[in-house]
PDB file of C-alpha atoms in Angstrom:
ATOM      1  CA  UNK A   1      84.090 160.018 -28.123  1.00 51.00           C
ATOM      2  CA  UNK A   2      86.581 162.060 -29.120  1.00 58.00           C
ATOM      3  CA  UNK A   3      88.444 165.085 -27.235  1.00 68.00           C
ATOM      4  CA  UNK A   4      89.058 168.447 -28.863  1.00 88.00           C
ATOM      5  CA  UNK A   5      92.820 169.560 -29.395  1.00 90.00           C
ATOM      6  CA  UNK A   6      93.648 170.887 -26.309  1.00 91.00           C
ATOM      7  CA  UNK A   7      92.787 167.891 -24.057  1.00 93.00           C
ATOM      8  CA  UNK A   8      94.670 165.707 -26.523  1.00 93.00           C
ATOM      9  CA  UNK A   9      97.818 168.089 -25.972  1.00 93.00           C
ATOM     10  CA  UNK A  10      97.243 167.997 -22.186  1.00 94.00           C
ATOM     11  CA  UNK A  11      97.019 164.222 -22.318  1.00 95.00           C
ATOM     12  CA  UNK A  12      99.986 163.924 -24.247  1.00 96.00           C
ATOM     13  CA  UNK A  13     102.367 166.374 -22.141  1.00 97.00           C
ATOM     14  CA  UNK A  14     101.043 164.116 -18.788  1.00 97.00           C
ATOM     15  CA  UNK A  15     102.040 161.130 -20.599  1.00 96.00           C
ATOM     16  CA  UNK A  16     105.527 162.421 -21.667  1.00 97.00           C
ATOM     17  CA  UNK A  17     105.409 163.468 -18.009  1.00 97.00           C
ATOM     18  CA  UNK A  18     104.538 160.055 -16.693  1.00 96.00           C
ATOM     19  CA  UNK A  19     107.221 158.401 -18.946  1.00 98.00           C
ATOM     20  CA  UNK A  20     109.794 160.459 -17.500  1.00 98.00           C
ATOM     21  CA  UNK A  21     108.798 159.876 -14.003  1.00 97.00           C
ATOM     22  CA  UNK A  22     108.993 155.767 -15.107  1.00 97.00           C
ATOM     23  CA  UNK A  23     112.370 156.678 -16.761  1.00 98.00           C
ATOM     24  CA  UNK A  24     113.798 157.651 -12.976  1.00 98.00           C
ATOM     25  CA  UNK A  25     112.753 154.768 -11.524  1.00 98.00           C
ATOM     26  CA  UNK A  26     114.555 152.744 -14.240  1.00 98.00           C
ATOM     27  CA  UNK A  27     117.670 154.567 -14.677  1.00 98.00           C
ATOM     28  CA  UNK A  28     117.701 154.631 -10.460  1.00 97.00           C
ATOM     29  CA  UNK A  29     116.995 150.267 -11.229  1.00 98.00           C
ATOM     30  CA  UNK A  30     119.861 149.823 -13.958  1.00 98.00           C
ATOM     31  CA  UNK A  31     122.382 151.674 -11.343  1.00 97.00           C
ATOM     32  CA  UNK A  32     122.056 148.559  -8.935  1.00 97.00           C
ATOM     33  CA  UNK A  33     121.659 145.917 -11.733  1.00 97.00           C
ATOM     34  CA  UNK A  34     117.882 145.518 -10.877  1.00 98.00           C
ATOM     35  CA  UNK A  35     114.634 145.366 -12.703  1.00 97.00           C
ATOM     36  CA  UNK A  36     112.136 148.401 -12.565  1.00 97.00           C
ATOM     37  CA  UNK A  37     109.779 145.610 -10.674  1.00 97.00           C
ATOM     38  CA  UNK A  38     113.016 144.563  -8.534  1.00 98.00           C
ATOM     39  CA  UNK A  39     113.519 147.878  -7.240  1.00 98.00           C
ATOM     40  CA  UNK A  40     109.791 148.342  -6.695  1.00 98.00           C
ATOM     41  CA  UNK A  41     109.233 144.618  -4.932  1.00 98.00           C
ATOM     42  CA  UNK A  42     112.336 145.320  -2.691  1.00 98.00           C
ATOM     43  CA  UNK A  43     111.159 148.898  -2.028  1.00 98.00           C
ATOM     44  CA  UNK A  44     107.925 147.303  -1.092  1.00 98.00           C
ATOM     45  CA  UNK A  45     109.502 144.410   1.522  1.00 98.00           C
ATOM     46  CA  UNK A  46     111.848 147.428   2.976  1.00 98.00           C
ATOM     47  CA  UNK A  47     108.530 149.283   4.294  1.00 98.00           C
ATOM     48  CA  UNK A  48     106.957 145.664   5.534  1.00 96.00           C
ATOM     49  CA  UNK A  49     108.897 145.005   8.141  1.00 91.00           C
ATOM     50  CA  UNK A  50     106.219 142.239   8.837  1.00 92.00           C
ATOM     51  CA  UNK A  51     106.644 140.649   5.456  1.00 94.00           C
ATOM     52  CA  UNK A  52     103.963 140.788   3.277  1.00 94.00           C
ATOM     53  CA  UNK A  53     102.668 138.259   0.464  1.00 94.00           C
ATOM     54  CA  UNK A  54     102.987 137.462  -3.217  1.00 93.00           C
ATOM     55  CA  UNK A  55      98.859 138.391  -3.611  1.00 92.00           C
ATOM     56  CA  UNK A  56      99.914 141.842  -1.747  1.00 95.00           C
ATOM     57  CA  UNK A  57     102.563 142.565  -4.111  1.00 97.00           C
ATOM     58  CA  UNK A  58     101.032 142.018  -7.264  1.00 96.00           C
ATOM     59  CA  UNK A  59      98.215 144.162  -5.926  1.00 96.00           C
ATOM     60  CA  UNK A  60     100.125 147.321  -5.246  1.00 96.00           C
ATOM     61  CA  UNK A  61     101.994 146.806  -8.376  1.00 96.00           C
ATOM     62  CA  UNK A  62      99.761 146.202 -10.209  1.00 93.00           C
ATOM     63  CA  UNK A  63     100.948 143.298 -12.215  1.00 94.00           C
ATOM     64  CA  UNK A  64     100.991 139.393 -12.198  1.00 94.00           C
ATOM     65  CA  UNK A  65     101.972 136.729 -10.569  1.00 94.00           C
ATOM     66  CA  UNK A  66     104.623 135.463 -12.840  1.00 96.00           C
ATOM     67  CA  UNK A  67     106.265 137.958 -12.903  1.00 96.00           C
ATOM     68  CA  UNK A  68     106.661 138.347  -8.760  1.00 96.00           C
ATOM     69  CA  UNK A  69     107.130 134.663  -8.437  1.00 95.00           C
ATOM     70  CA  UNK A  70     109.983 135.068 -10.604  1.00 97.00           C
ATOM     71  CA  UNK A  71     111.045 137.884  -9.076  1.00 97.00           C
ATOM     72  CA  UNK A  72     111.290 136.439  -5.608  1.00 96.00           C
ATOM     73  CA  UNK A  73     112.916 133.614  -7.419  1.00 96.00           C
ATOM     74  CA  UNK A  74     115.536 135.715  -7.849  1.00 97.00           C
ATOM     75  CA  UNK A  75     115.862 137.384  -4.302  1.00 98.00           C
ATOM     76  CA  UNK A  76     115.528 133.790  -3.175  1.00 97.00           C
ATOM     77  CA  UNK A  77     118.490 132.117  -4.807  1.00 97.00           C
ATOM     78  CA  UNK A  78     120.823 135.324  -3.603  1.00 97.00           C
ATOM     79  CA  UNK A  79     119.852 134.794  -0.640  1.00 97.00           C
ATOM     80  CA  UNK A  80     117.670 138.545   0.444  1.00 98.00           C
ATOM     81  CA  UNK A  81     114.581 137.232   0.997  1.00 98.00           C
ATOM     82  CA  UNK A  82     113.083 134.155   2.945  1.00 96.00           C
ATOM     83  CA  UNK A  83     109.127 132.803   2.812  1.00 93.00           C
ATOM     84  CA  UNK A  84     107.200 131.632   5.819  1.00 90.00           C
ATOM     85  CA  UNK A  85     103.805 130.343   6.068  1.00 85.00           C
ATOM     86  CA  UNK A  86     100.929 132.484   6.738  1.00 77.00           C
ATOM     87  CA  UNK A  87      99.651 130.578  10.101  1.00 76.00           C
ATOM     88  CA  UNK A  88      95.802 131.736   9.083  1.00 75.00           C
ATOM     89  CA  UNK A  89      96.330 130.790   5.474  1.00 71.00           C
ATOM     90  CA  UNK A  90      99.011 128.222   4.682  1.00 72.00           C
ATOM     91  CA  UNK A  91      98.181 128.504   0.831  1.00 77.00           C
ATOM     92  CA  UNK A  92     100.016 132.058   1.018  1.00 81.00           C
ATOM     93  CA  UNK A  93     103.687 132.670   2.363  1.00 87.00           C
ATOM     94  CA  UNK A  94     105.229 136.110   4.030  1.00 93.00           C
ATOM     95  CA  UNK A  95     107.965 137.035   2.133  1.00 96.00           C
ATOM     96  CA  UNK A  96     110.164 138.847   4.535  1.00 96.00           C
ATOM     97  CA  UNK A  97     113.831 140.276   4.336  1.00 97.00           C
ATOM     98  CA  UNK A  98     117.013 138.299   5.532  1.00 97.00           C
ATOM     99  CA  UNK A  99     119.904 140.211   6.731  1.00 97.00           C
ATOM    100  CA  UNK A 100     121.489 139.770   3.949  1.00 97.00           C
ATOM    101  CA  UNK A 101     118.395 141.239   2.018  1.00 97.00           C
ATOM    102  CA  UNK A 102     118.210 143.870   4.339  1.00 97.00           C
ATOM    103  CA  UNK A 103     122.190 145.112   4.158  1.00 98.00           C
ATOM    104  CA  UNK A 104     121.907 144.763   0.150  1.00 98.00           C
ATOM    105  CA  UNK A 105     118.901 146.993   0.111  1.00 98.00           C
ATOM    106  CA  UNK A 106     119.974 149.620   2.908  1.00 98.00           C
ATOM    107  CA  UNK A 107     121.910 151.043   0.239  1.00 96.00           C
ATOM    108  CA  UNK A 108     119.388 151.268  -2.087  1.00 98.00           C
ATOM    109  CA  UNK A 109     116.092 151.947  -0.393  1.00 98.00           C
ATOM    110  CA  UNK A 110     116.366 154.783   2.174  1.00 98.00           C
ATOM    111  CA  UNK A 111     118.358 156.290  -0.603  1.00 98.00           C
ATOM    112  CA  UNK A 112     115.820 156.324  -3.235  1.00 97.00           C
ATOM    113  CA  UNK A 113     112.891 157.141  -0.581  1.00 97.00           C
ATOM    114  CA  UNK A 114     114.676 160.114   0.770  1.00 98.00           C
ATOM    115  CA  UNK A 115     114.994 161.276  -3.102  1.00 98.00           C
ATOM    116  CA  UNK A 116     110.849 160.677  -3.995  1.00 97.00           C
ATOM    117  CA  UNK A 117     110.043 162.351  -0.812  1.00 98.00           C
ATOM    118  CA  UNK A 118     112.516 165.336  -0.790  1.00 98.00           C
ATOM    119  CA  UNK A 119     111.071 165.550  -4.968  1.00 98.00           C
ATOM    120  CA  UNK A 120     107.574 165.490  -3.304  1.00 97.00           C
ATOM    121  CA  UNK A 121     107.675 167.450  -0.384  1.00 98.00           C
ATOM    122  CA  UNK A 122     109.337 170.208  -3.041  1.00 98.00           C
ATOM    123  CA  UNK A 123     106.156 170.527  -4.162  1.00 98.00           C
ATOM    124  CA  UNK A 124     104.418 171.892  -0.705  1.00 98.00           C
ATOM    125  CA  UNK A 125     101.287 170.393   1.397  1.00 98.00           C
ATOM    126  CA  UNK A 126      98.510 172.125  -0.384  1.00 98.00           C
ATOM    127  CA  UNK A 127     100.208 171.156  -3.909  1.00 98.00           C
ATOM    128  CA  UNK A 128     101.524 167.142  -2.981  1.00 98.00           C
ATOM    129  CA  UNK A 129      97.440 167.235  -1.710  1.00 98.00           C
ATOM    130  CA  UNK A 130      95.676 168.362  -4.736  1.00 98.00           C
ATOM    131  CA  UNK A 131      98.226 166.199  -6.855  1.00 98.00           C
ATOM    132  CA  UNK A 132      96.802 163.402  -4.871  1.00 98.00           C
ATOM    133  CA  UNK A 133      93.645 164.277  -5.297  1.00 98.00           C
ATOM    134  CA  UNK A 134      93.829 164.646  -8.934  1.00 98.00           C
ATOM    135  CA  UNK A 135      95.721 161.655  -9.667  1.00 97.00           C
ATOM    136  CA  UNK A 136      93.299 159.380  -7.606  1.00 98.00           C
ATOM    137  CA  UNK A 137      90.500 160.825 -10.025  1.00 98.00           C
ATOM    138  CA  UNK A 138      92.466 160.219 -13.054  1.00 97.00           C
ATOM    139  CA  UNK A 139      93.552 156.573 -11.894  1.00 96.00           C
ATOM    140  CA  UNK A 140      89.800 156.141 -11.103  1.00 97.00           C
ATOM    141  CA  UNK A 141      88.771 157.218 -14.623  1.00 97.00           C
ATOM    142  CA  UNK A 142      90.778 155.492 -16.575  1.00 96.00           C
ATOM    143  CA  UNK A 143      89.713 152.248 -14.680  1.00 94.00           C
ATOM    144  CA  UNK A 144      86.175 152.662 -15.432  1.00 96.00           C
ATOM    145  CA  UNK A 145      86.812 153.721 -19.087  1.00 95.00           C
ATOM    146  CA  UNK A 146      89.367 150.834 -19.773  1.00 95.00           C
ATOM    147  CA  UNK A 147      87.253 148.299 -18.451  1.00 95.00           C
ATOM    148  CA  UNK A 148      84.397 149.146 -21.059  1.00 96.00           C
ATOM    149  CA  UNK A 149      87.295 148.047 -23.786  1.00 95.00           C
ATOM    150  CA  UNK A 150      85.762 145.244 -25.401  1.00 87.00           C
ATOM    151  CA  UNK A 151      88.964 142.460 -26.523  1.00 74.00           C
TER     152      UNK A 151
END
């Protein structure tokens, strides 16, 4: 089914929109020689004070788990992250913060948060809300229509 003009403009500006927002992200990434997914998997560990696991990552990102495992590779070998077993589950590891982890990304993290949620908070409650709102739909939608894609 196609759209008629003006929702293929709309879409269009949000995905300019979206790019840009990416485009932060990255250019925030490249400024402490990290990944997009770096910045995001070490943003995630900073808020988990508990640790959390490689399954847990890859579901709020969104992506696989190559791509963490080689990730935490990396944090691994310089020495910011450690992995203990999961005493209910010893198939799965925490992946927690060392000091060293934590120190490297205190200069990063609160940083970057304080900068999303000043950006955010710009907006005002009833706004941030309905952005919410209407992003969870949209998010929602485009999961149902994607997974009809036949490959």
């Amino acid at each position: 089914m196609l759209m008629d003009n003006e929702i293929n403009r709309l879409l269009n500006e949000y995905c300019v929109l979206r790019d840009r927002q990416y485009a932060v992200y990255a250019r925030c990434a490249k400024q402490h020689n990290l990944t997009t997914n770096e910045l995001f998997v070490l943003d995630i560990l900073w808020f988990a004070p508990s640790g959390c696991t490689q399954k847990e990552i890859c579901e709020r990102l969104s992506t696989n788990k190559q791509t963490i495992a080689a990730i935490t590779s990396r944090f691994m070998q310089r020495g910011y992250i450690v992995c203990e077993e999961v005493a209910e589950d010893r198939r799965n590891k925490r992946i927690l913060l060392t000091d060293g982890g934590k120190e490297y990304a205190r200069a990063i993290i609160p940083p970057t948060a304080e900068a999303d949620n000043i950006a955010f908070a710009a907006l005002g409650l009833e706004n941030a809300r309905e952005l919410v709102r209407l992003t969870t739909a949209l998010t929602e939608n485009m999961e149902k229509e994607f997974s009809l894609i036949k490959g």
